[in-house]
Coordinates of C-alpha atoms in Angstrom, one line a residue:
Chain A
M1 CA 85.2 59.8 82.5
T2 CA 83.3 57.2 84.3
G3 CA 83.4 58.4 87.9
I4 CA 82.5 62.0 89.3
I5 CA 86.2 61.8 90.4
D6 CA 88.8 60.9 87.4
V7 CA 92.4 60.5 88.2
S8 CA 95.1 59.8 85.7
Q9 CA 99.0 59.7 85.8
L10 CA 98.4 62.6 88.3
A11 CA 101.8 64.0 90.1
K12 CA 102.8 66.5 92.0
T13 CA 106.6 67.8 92.1
Y14 CA 106.8 71.1 95.3
G15 CA 108.8 73.7 94.2
D16 CA 111.8 71.8 96.4
G17 CA 111.9 69.5 94.3
T18 CA 110.1 66.8 96.6
K19 CA 107.9 64.9 94.3
A20 CA 104.4 64.2 96.7
V21 CA 102.5 62.3 94.1
K22 CA 104.1 60.3 91.2
G23 CA 101.3 59.4 89.0
I24 CA 98.5 58.2 90.4
S25 CA 95.2 57.3 88.7
F26 CA 91.9 56.3 90.2
N27 CA 88.2 56.9 89.7
V28 CA 84.7 56.7 91.7
S29 CA 81.9 56.3 91.2
E30 CA 78.7 58.8 91.8
G31 CA 77.7 58.2 95.6
E32 CA 80.4 56.2 96.3
F33 CA 82.1 56.1 100.0
F34 CA 85.6 55.9 98.9
G35 CA 88.7 55.9 101.5
F36 CA 92.3 57.6 100.8
L37 CA 94.4 55.8 103.0
G38 CA 98.5 55.7 103.6
P39 CA 100.4 57.1 106.0
N40 CA 101.7 59.8 106.7
G41 CA 103.7 61.8 103.8
A42 CA 102.4 59.3 100.7
G43 CA 100.8 62.1 99.0
K44 CA 96.7 62.2 100.7
S45 CA 97.0 65.8 101.6
T46 CA 98.1 66.9 98.0
T47 CA 96.2 64.7 96.7
I48 CA 92.6 66.0 98.8
K49 CA 94.2 69.8 97.9
I50 CA 94.1 69.4 93.6
L51 CA 91.1 68.3 93.7
T52 CA 89.9 70.6 96.2
T53 CA 91.7 73.1 93.6
L54 CA 93.4 74.7 96.2
L55 CA 96.8 73.3 94.7
R56 CA 98.2 73.0 90.8
K57 CA 98.8 69.7 89.5
T58 CA 102.1 69.6 88.1
S59 CA 101.1 67.2 85.4
G60 CA 98.2 64.7 84.6
S61 CA 94.0 65.0 84.7
A62 CA 92.5 65.0 87.5
S63 CA 88.6 66.0 87.1
V64 CA 85.9 66.3 89.2
A65 CA 82.0 65.7 88.6
G66 CA 83.1 66.0 85.3
F67 CA 85.2 70.1 85.7
D68 CA 88.9 70.0 85.1
V69 CA 90.5 71.2 88.3
D70 CA 92.8 73.4 86.2
S71 CA 90.2 75.3 83.7
D72 CA 87.2 74.4 86.0
G73 CA 88.0 75.3 89.6
A74 CA 85.3 78.0 89.9
K75 CA 82.3 75.0 89.1
I76 CA 84.4 72.2 91.3
R77 CA 84.3 74.9 94.2
K78 CA 80.4 75.3 93.7
I79 CA 79.5 71.3 94.5
I80 CA 82.4 70.4 96.8
G81 CA 82.6 70.5 101.0
V82 CA 85.7 70.6 101.9
Q83 CA 87.1 69.2 105.9
N84 CA 90.4 70.8 106.3
Q85 CA 92.4 67.6 108.7
D86 CA 92.8 71.0 111.0
T87 CA 89.3 71.3 112.9
V88 CA 88.7 75.3 111.3
V89 CA 86.5 76.5 112.9
D90 CA 86.3 81.1 113.5
E91 CA 86.3 81.6 117.4
D92 CA 85.0 84.9 117.6
L93 CA 82.1 83.7 115.7
T94 CA 78.5 81.5 117.3
G95 CA 78.3 78.2 115.4
R96 CA 75.1 79.5 113.6
E97 CA 76.9 82.7 112.1
N98 CA 80.3 80.3 111.2
M99 CA 77.7 78.2 109.5
T100 CA 75.4 81.3 107.8
L101 CA 79.0 82.6 107.1
Q102 CA 79.7 79.7 105.5
G103 CA 76.9 79.7 103.3
E104 CA 76.8 83.5 102.2
L105 CA 80.9 82.6 100.4
Q106 CA 78.3 80.0 98.3
Q107 CA 75.9 83.2 97.4
M108 CA 73.9 81.4 99.8
H109 CA 71.2 83.7 101.5
G110 CA 67.8 84.8 103.4
Q111 CA 65.3 82.5 104.3
A112 CA 66.9 79.7 102.0
L113 CA 70.5 79.8 103.8
N114 CA 68.5 80.5 107.3
E115 CA 66.8 77.3 107.7
R116 CA 69.3 75.8 105.9
V117 CA 71.5 76.0 108.6
D118 CA 68.3 75.6 111.6
E119 CA 68.1 71.9 109.8
L120 CA 72.3 71.4 110.0
L121 CA 72.1 72.4 113.5
K122 CA 69.6 69.9 114.5
I123 CA 71.5 67.6 112.7
V124 CA 74.7 67.9 114.5
D125 CA 73.4 68.0 117.3
L126 CA 74.4 71.8 117.8
V127 CA 70.7 73.3 118.8
D128 CA 71.5 74.7 121.5
A129 CA 75.7 75.6 121.8
A130 CA 74.4 77.7 118.2
D131 CA 74.3 81.1 119.9
K132 CA 78.1 80.6 121.3
R133 CA 80.7 81.4 120.1
A134 CA 82.6 78.0 118.8
G135 CA 85.6 79.0 120.9
F136 CA 83.9 78.6 123.8
Y137 CA 82.5 74.7 122.5
S138 CA 84.9 71.9 122.8
G139 CA 86.8 68.9 120.3
G140 CA 83.5 67.1 119.2
M141 CA 81.7 69.9 119.1
K142 CA 84.0 72.2 117.1
K143 CA 85.1 69.4 114.8
R144 CA 80.6 68.9 114.4
L145 CA 80.8 72.4 113.2
D146 CA 82.9 72.8 111.1
L147 CA 81.5 69.6 108.8
A148 CA 78.4 71.4 108.8
T149 CA 79.7 74.0 107.9
T150 CA 80.8 72.0 104.6
L151 CA 78.0 71.0 104.7
V152 CA 75.3 74.2 104.2
H153 CA 75.5 74.7 100.2
D154 CA 74.5 70.7 100.4
P155 CA 77.4 69.2 98.1
K156 CA 77.7 67.0 96.1
I157 CA 81.0 65.6 97.0
L158 CA 82.8 65.9 100.5
F159 CA 86.2 65.3 100.6
L160 CA 87.3 64.7 104.4
D161 CA 90.8 64.8 106.1
E162 CA 91.3 63.3 108.5
P163 CA 87.6 64.0 109.7
T164 CA 87.7 62.2 113.7
T165 CA 91.4 62.6 114.7
G166 CA 92.0 63.5 117.5
L167 CA 88.0 63.3 118.9
D168 CA 86.7 60.5 121.8
P169 CA 85.7 57.7 121.2
Q170 CA 81.4 58.6 121.2
S171 CA 82.2 61.7 119.2
R172 CA 84.3 59.8 117.0
A173 CA 81.0 57.8 116.6
A174 CA 79.1 60.5 115.6
I175 CA 80.9 61.4 113.1
W176 CA 80.3 58.6 111.5
A177 CA 77.4 57.9 112.0
Y178 CA 76.0 61.1 110.0
L179 CA 78.7 60.3 107.2
K180 CA 76.6 56.8 106.9
R181 CA 73.4 58.9 106.5
L182 CA 74.5 61.5 104.0
N183 CA 76.4 58.8 101.8
E184 CA 73.3 57.1 102.1
Q185 CA 71.5 60.4 101.1
G186 CA 73.5 60.2 97.6
I187 CA 76.4 62.4 99.0
T188 CA 79.8 61.1 97.3
I189 CA 82.5 60.7 100.1
F190 CA 85.9 60.9 99.9
I191 CA 87.8 60.2 102.6
T192 CA 90.9 60.1 104.2
T193 CA 91.6 58.4 107.6
Q194 CA 93.4 56.4 109.9
Y195 CA 90.0 54.5 111.6
L196 CA 90.1 51.2 109.4
E197 CA 87.8 49.5 111.5
E198 CA 84.9 52.2 110.3
V199 CA 86.9 52.5 106.4
D200 CA 85.9 48.6 106.4
R201 CA 83.1 49.1 107.5
L202 CA 81.8 51.7 105.4
C203 CA 84.3 52.6 102.6
R204 CA 82.7 50.8 99.8
R205 CA 86.4 50.7 97.6
L206 CA 89.0 52.1 99.0
A207 CA 93.0 53.3 97.6
I208 CA 96.2 52.8 99.4
V209 CA 99.2 55.1 98.5
D210 CA 102.7 55.3 99.5
L211 CA 105.7 57.0 99.2
G212 CA 102.9 59.1 96.3
E213 CA 102.3 55.5 94.5
I214 CA 98.9 53.8 94.3
V215 CA 99.7 50.2 96.5
A216 CA 97.0 48.8 96.5
Q217 CA 93.0 49.5 95.8
G218 CA 89.7 47.1 95.3
T219 CA 86.9 47.0 98.3
P220 CA 88.1 46.0 101.6
S221 CA 87.3 42.6 100.9
E222 CA 88.5 41.9 98.0
L223 CA 92.2 43.8 99.6
K224 CA 91.4 41.3 102.5
Q225 CA 91.5 38.9 100.1
E226 CA 95.1 38.5 98.8
I227 CA 96.2 38.7 102.2
G228 CA 94.5 34.9 102.3
A229 CA 96.0 33.9 105.3
D230 CA 94.2 34.3 109.0
S231 CA 96.3 35.1 111.6
I232 CA 97.0 33.6 115.4
S233 CA 98.1 34.9 117.8
L234 CA 100.8 32.6 120.1
G235 CA 101.6 34.5 124.0
F236 CA 103.8 32.0 126.3
E237 CA 104.3 31.7 129.8
N238 CA 107.3 31.9 130.6
S239 CA 109.5 33.8 127.9
T240 CA 111.9 31.3 128.7
M241 CA 113.2 27.8 129.2
N242 CA 115.5 25.4 129.8
G243 CA 118.2 27.7 129.5
G244 CA 116.3 29.1 125.7
D245 CA 114.3 31.3 124.5
T246 CA 110.8 30.7 124.0
R247 CA 110.0 32.2 120.8
S248 CA 112.7 30.7 118.8
K249 CA 112.0 27.2 119.9
A250 CA 107.9 27.5 118.9
K251 CA 108.8 29.2 115.8
E252 CA 111.4 25.7 115.5
L253 CA 108.5 23.5 115.8
L254 CA 106.2 25.1 114.4
E255 CA 108.2 25.6 111.3
K256 CA 108.9 21.6 111.6
K257 CA 105.8 20.1 111.9
F258 CA 103.2 22.1 110.0
D259 CA 102.3 23.0 105.9
G260 CA 100.4 25.9 105.4
I261 CA 102.1 28.5 107.3
S262 CA 102.7 31.5 105.3
N263 CA 104.6 33.6 107.8
I264 CA 105.5 34.2 111.5
V265 CA 106.0 36.9 112.9
N266 CA 107.3 38.2 117.0
S267 CA 104.3 40.2 118.7
D268 CA 104.5 42.1 122.2
I269 CA 102.9 38.5 124.1
G270 CA 104.5 36.3 121.6
L271 CA 104.0 34.8 118.2
T272 CA 102.0 35.6 115.6
V273 CA 101.3 32.9 113.1
Y274 CA 100.0 33.8 109.5
A275 CA 98.5 30.1 108.0
K276 CA 95.3 30.1 105.5
N277 CA 92.1 28.1 107.5
G278 CA 93.8 28.9 111.0
G279 CA 90.6 27.9 112.8
F280 CA 91.9 23.9 112.1
L281 CA 95.2 24.7 113.4
V282 CA 94.4 26.2 116.2
P283 CA 93.7 22.5 118.3
E284 CA 96.6 21.1 116.0
I285 CA 99.2 23.5 117.6
V286 CA 97.7 23.3 121.0
R287 CA 98.5 19.5 120.8
A288 CA 101.9 20.0 119.3
F289 CA 102.8 22.5 122.0
D290 CA 101.4 20.6 125.4
D291 CA 103.9 17.6 123.8
A292 CA 106.7 20.1 123.1
K293 CA 105.9 21.4 127.5
I294 CA 105.8 25.3 125.4
G295 CA 103.3 27.1 128.1
L296 CA 101.4 29.0 126.3
S297 CA 99.2 31.7 128.1
S298 CA 97.5 32.6 125.6
I299 CA 95.7 32.4 121.6
G300 CA 93.2 34.3 119.3
V301 CA 92.9 33.5 115.8
S302 CA 92.0 36.5 113.6
S303 CA 90.7 36.8 109.7
P304 CA 92.9 39.4 108.1
T305 CA 92.2 43.2 108.8
L306 CA 92.8 46.1 107.0
D307 CA 95.3 46.4 109.1
D308 CA 97.1 43.9 107.7
V309 CA 96.4 44.7 104.1
F310 CA 97.9 47.8 105.3
L311 CA 101.5 46.5 106.7
K312 CA 101.8 44.2 103.8
H313 CA 101.5 46.9 101.2
T314 CA 103.1 49.9 103.1
G315 CA 105.7 47.7 105.9
K316 CA 104.1 50.5 108.4
R317 CA 100.8 49.5 110.9
I318 CA 98.7 52.6 110.8
R319 CA 99.4 55.2 114.0
V320 CA 96.3 56.1 115.5
E321 CA 96.9 59.8 117.2
E322 CA 95.3 59.3 120.7
V323 CA 92.9 61.8 122.4
S324 CA 95.2 62.7 125.1
S325 CA 97.8 64.4 122.6
A326 CA 95.4 66.3 120.9
N327 CA 93.7 67.9 124.3
Y328 CA 97.5 68.7 125.1
R329 CA 98.0 70.9 122.1
G330 CA 94.3 72.4 122.0
M331 CA 95.3 73.2 125.6
F332 CA 98.4 75.4 124.9
S333 CA 97.6 76.3 121.4
R334 CA 97.1 79.8 120.9
R335 CA 93.5 81.0 120.8
R336 CA 92.8 81.9 117.2
R337 CA 91.7 85.1 116.6
Chain B
M1 CA 78.7 91.1 91.4
S2 CA 79.7 88.5 94.3
F3 CA 82.6 90.8 95.1
F4 CA 80.6 93.4 96.8
S5 CA 78.6 90.9 98.5
D6 CA 81.7 89.3 99.6
S7 CA 83.5 91.6 100.7
Y8 CA 80.7 92.7 102.6
H9 CA 80.0 89.3 104.6
L10 CA 83.3 89.3 105.3
F11 CA 83.2 92.7 106.5
I12 CA 81.3 91.9 109.0
R13 CA 82.8 88.8 109.7
W14 CA 86.0 91.7 111.2
M15 CA 83.6 94.1 112.6
K16 CA 82.5 91.0 115.0
K17 CA 85.4 90.0 115.4
L18 CA 86.8 93.0 116.3
V19 CA 83.6 93.9 118.6
R20 CA 84.1 90.8 120.4
N21 CA 88.0 91.1 121.2
P22 CA 87.4 94.8 122.3
I23 CA 90.6 94.3 123.9
L24 CA 91.8 94.9 120.5
V25 CA 91.1 98.0 120.4
F26 CA 91.9 99.2 123.7
F27 CA 95.4 98.4 122.6
S28 CA 95.3 100.8 119.8
L29 CA 93.5 102.7 121.3
F30 CA 95.6 102.8 125.0
Q31 CA 98.6 105.2 124.0
P32 CA 96.8 107.7 121.3
I33 CA 94.7 108.4 124.4
I34 CA 97.8 108.7 126.4
F35 CA 99.4 110.8 124.5
L36 CA 96.9 113.5 123.9
V37 CA 96.4 113.2 127.5
L38 CA 99.7 113.5 129.6
F39 CA 102.3 113.5 126.6
T40 CA 100.6 116.8 125.4
Q41 CA 100.6 118.7 129.1
L42 CA 104.3 116.9 129.7
F43 CA 105.7 119.2 125.6
S44 CA 102.9 122.0 127.1
K45 CA 105.8 124.4 126.8
F46 CA 106.6 122.9 123.1
G47 CA 103.7 125.7 122.2
S48 CA 105.1 128.3 122.6
L49 CA 108.1 127.4 120.6
I50 CA 105.6 126.9 117.8
G51 CA 104.3 130.6 117.5
P52 CA 103.2 133.4 120.5
G53 CA 100.0 131.8 122.4
V54 CA 99.9 127.8 120.8
S55 CA 98.1 125.0 122.6
Y56 CA 100.7 121.9 122.3
T57 CA 97.5 120.0 122.5
V58 CA 95.7 121.8 119.2
F59 CA 99.1 121.0 117.3
A60 CA 99.8 117.6 118.6
T61 CA 95.6 116.8 117.8
A62 CA 96.3 115.9 114.4
G63 CA 99.7 114.1 114.8
I64 CA 97.9 111.8 117.7
V65 CA 95.1 110.9 115.5
L66 CA 97.4 109.8 112.6
Q67 CA 99.5 107.9 115.2
N68 CA 96.0 105.8 115.5
A69 CA 95.9 104.5 112.1
F70 CA 99.0 103.8 111.7
S71 CA 99.0 101.2 114.9
S72 CA 95.9 99.9 114.5
A73 CA 96.8 99.3 110.5
F74 CA 99.8 97.4 111.4
Q75 CA 97.2 94.4 113.4
S76 CA 96.0 94.1 109.6
G77 CA 98.9 92.1 108.8
T78 CA 98.5 89.5 112.2
S79 CA 95.3 89.1 111.7
V80 CA 95.8 86.9 108.0
V81 CA 98.8 85.5 109.5
D82 CA 96.1 84.0 112.1
D83 CA 93.4 83.1 108.5
I84 CA 96.3 81.3 107.2
K85 CA 97.8 79.6 109.6
S86 CA 94.5 78.3 111.6
G87 CA 93.3 77.1 107.9
F88 CA 90.5 79.6 107.5
L89 CA 92.0 81.0 104.0
T90 CA 92.0 77.7 103.3
K91 CA 88.6 77.0 103.9
M92 CA 87.3 79.8 102.5
L93 CA 89.5 79.5 99.3
A94 CA 87.5 76.4 98.8
T95 CA 84.7 77.6 98.2
P96 CA 83.2 79.7 95.5
V97 CA 84.3 83.2 97.0
N98 CA 86.2 86.6 94.7
R99 CA 89.4 86.1 95.9
S100 CA 89.7 89.7 96.4
A101 CA 86.6 90.4 98.2
I102 CA 89.1 88.3 101.1
L103 CA 91.5 90.8 100.8
F104 CA 88.6 94.0 100.9
G105 CA 86.7 93.1 103.2
R106 CA 89.6 93.4 105.7
I107 CA 91.0 96.6 104.2
L108 CA 87.5 98.3 104.8
S109 CA 87.6 96.6 108.3
D110 CA 90.7 98.6 108.8
M111 CA 89.6 101.8 107.4
F112 CA 86.4 101.9 108.9
R113 CA 87.8 100.9 112.6
V114 CA 90.8 104.2 111.7
A115 CA 87.3 106.2 111.7
V116 CA 85.4 105.3 114.8
Q117 CA 88.6 105.2 116.8
T118 CA 89.2 108.7 115.7
I119 CA 85.7 109.9 116.5
I120 CA 86.0 108.5 119.4
I121 CA 89.8 110.5 119.7
L122 CA 88.1 113.1 118.7
A123 CA 85.4 113.8 120.8
L124 CA 88.3 113.2 123.6
A125 CA 90.3 116.3 122.4
Y126 CA 86.6 118.4 122.1
V127 CA 86.8 118.0 126.3
L128 CA 90.3 119.0 126.3
G129 CA 88.8 122.4 123.9
V130 CA 90.3 121.1 120.6
Y131 CA 88.2 121.3 117.7
P132 CA 88.7 122.1 113.4
Q133 CA 88.8 125.2 113.5
T134 CA 87.1 124.5 109.3
G135 CA 84.1 123.1 110.7
V136 CA 82.1 120.2 110.3
L137 CA 83.4 119.4 106.4
G138 CA 87.1 119.9 108.8
Y139 CA 85.6 116.9 111.1
V140 CA 84.6 114.5 107.9
L141 CA 88.1 115.6 106.3
V142 CA 89.9 114.4 109.0
I143 CA 88.2 111.2 109.2
L144 CA 88.8 110.8 105.6
T145 CA 92.2 111.5 105.7
V146 CA 93.0 109.4 108.7
G147 CA 91.1 105.9 107.4
F148 CA 92.5 106.7 104.4
S149 CA 96.2 106.7 105.7
G150 CA 95.3 103.5 107.7
L151 CA 94.1 102.0 104.4
A152 CA 97.2 103.1 102.8
W153 CA 99.7 102.0 106.1
S154 CA 97.7 98.7 106.5
G155 CA 98.8 97.6 102.9
I156 CA 102.4 97.5 104.3
S157 CA 101.4 95.2 106.9
L158 CA 99.8 92.8 105.4
A159 CA 101.9 92.7 102.2
L160 CA 104.4 91.8 105.2
G161 CA 101.9 89.3 106.7
L162 CA 101.5 87.4 103.5
K163 CA 105.6 87.4 103.0
T164 CA 106.2 86.1 106.4
K165 CA 103.4 84.6 107.5
S166 CA 104.4 85.2 111.6
G167 CA 102.7 87.3 113.4
E168 CA 105.2 88.4 114.9
T169 CA 107.6 89.5 112.4
V170 CA 104.9 91.6 111.4
F171 CA 104.7 93.3 115.4
G172 CA 108.2 93.8 115.4
I173 CA 108.3 95.8 112.4
A174 CA 105.7 97.4 112.1
G175 CA 107.3 98.5 116.2
F176 CA 110.7 99.6 114.9
L177 CA 108.3 101.8 112.3
T178 CA 106.2 103.6 113.9
F179 CA 108.3 105.8 116.6
P180 CA 111.3 106.8 114.3
L181 CA 108.7 107.7 111.5
L182 CA 106.6 108.9 113.5
F183 CA 108.8 111.3 115.8
M184 CA 111.1 112.1 112.3
S185 CA 108.3 114.0 111.1
T186 CA 105.4 116.5 111.8
A187 CA 103.2 114.6 114.2
L188 CA 104.4 115.8 117.4
V189 CA 107.2 118.6 116.8
N190 CA 107.5 121.5 115.0
P191 CA 110.1 121.3 112.3
T192 CA 112.0 123.9 113.2
S193 CA 113.0 122.4 116.4
M194 CA 114.7 120.3 114.4
P195 CA 118.3 119.3 113.5
P196 CA 118.4 120.7 109.5
W197 CA 118.8 117.3 108.8
M198 CA 116.4 115.5 110.6
Q199 CA 114.1 118.2 108.6
T200 CA 115.0 116.5 105.5
V201 CA 114.1 113.7 106.4
S202 CA 110.7 115.4 107.7
S203 CA 110.3 117.2 105.0
Y204 CA 110.3 114.0 102.8
N205 CA 108.4 111.6 105.6
P206 CA 104.8 111.2 104.1
I207 CA 103.2 110.6 107.7
S208 CA 104.0 114.8 107.9
F209 CA 102.1 115.2 104.2
A210 CA 99.0 113.6 105.9
V211 CA 99.8 115.8 109.6
N212 CA 100.3 118.6 107.5
A213 CA 96.9 118.2 106.0
I214 CA 95.0 117.2 108.8
R215 CA 96.5 120.2 111.1
S216 CA 95.8 123.0 108.8
L217 CA 91.9 121.7 109.6
I218 CA 92.5 121.9 113.3
M219 CA 94.5 124.8 113.7
P220 CA 94.3 128.4 112.4
P221 CA 97.5 128.5 109.9
P222 CA 100.0 130.8 111.6
H223 CA 99.3 134.4 111.0
C224 CA 95.5 134.3 109.5
I225 CA 93.5 136.8 111.8
I226 CA 90.1 135.7 110.5
C227 CA 91.2 132.1 110.8
T228 CA 87.5 129.8 110.8
N229 CA 86.6 127.8 107.8
V230 CA 89.8 128.7 106.1
F231 CA 91.0 125.7 104.0
D232 CA 94.2 124.9 102.6
W233 CA 93.6 122.4 100.0
S234 CA 97.2 122.4 99.0
T235 CA 98.1 120.7 101.8
I236 CA 94.8 118.7 101.6
L237 CA 95.9 117.8 97.6
Q238 CA 99.2 117.3 98.4
A239 CA 98.2 115.0 101.4
Y240 CA 96.0 112.4 99.6
G241 CA 98.3 112.4 96.5
V242 CA 101.0 110.1 98.9
I243 CA 98.6 108.6 100.7
A244 CA 97.0 107.8 97.0
L245 CA 100.8 107.2 95.9
I246 CA 101.4 104.8 99.2
G247 CA 98.0 102.9 98.8
V248 CA 98.9 101.7 95.4
V249 CA 102.3 100.9 96.1
T250 CA 101.4 99.2 99.6
L251 CA 97.7 97.3 98.4
G252 CA 99.5 96.5 94.8
A253 CA 102.1 94.8 96.6
T254 CA 99.7 92.7 98.9
L255 CA 97.5 91.8 96.1
Y256 CA 100.3 90.6 94.3
L257 CA 101.8 88.3 97.6
F258 CA 97.8 87.3 98.2
R259 CA 97.8 86.0 94.0
K260 CA 100.6 83.4 95.3
V261 CA 99.5 82.7 98.6
V262 CA 96.3 82.0 96.7
S263 CA 97.1 80.5 93.7

């Protein structure tokens, strides 16, 4: 028992034999902002469901705030807030009614509940819309309301499954800013998301899962250091030269002339080169290409990002769903009653 | 006990949703009202088949108020499917809410709604000259009988909804069941005008039991001279027995399926 969330050898096999989670172990300390990342189908949502007592584990152990997820489910549910991947609000109820109902289901009532709802409406900036039905809210407002409903009972731990997916950048920034404030007030946050820059900025530690197993965990900077290389992206003026492919010519040249390059991969505009001390390498590359008459249209260096970490461990780039597709879904989905 | 307070809060939720979607009430009231106003005119000659001087409107009212319970009860299952699909059920389950209260709140709201709709239909029937011969207690018993029937039947649609998780299926099966069950009962026709095999079906049809009880409260029993305030308790108790039996079976199945969905 070291953290507020303790998971050891946790496994879940569904009825149809699918092994969604294959013996993962991790822990989250009290007050931590913990990122839980992975490609689609990696087992993130399954893990969240087990930790929030919505799903029974197959084997291993898991506890939240010292309570066992199987035997002390009721105690866990009193101190956690859970936001699902889909925005869930009752569209026939007003924003205030949605929040009040959640509070009532958390056994709150009377003046204390009303005050708490008013306070939260202010925080998530929904005071003006509080008495309008949630069905008339925009996507961003619904998401903020959904988040607020999970906070009415002042939970100790917040589980968030993709809280900002499908939102416009402004709403997204507002949610992240709000999560940061909550965390500063001492709430432990367990989050899955596809927005790696925010994870990098806010999460103190993170774990990457793939195919039901944890493939990496640590602080963002530890994980980035593991990559150990900067990436230099090269764009070429012409894709062919002297009847040959520019990329392969350039690749040949780089491999011949430079030590310390750990990897070269094709990119949309040309090549991406991974090397230590990328900054020092740039002028040399430019000179060498100039001599070889390979025309460069662009060159850029960046230190490793979590995106690179993710790519290294899962072999996939994280895919962020576009806002436009979310709007499309919203327009044609049936109105919920 | 959080069971009662949770049930109450969720009952209020359903009531608010219903009031804000009046189209739902309209749809379930539309058919009984059309039956009451038009159908009874179309078949007005049926009355004389039942007995000399019997008004078909008076006869059919018992069947029509029960039909209203029937059609509303079938919306119950679709609403639960909506909660499953939207994730609202999951959201509730992540709170300490009493599990049974989630179902009970819904069932309570179904019962209340059916009772209110029954009052509306009875008010319209009063305008048409139909009112229980058994007075105020008769009114109360009619409303209770319809309410409890609604409760028992909503169990079927809830169980279907939980089992299939498809609103379309619930609607399809409901539509498929409604008319044969209604027409092969004593709801709209006197069994003596049915072919013998249908008479047999009708006498075992649970709807007939409830309709007979309601009718005994509205219509004077045949061949009696002073017919006000005569309660046919054996018919009424039989109906409650059948309703209780159906209720135990359907709500038991619902509770079982709900536990499976919840855990």
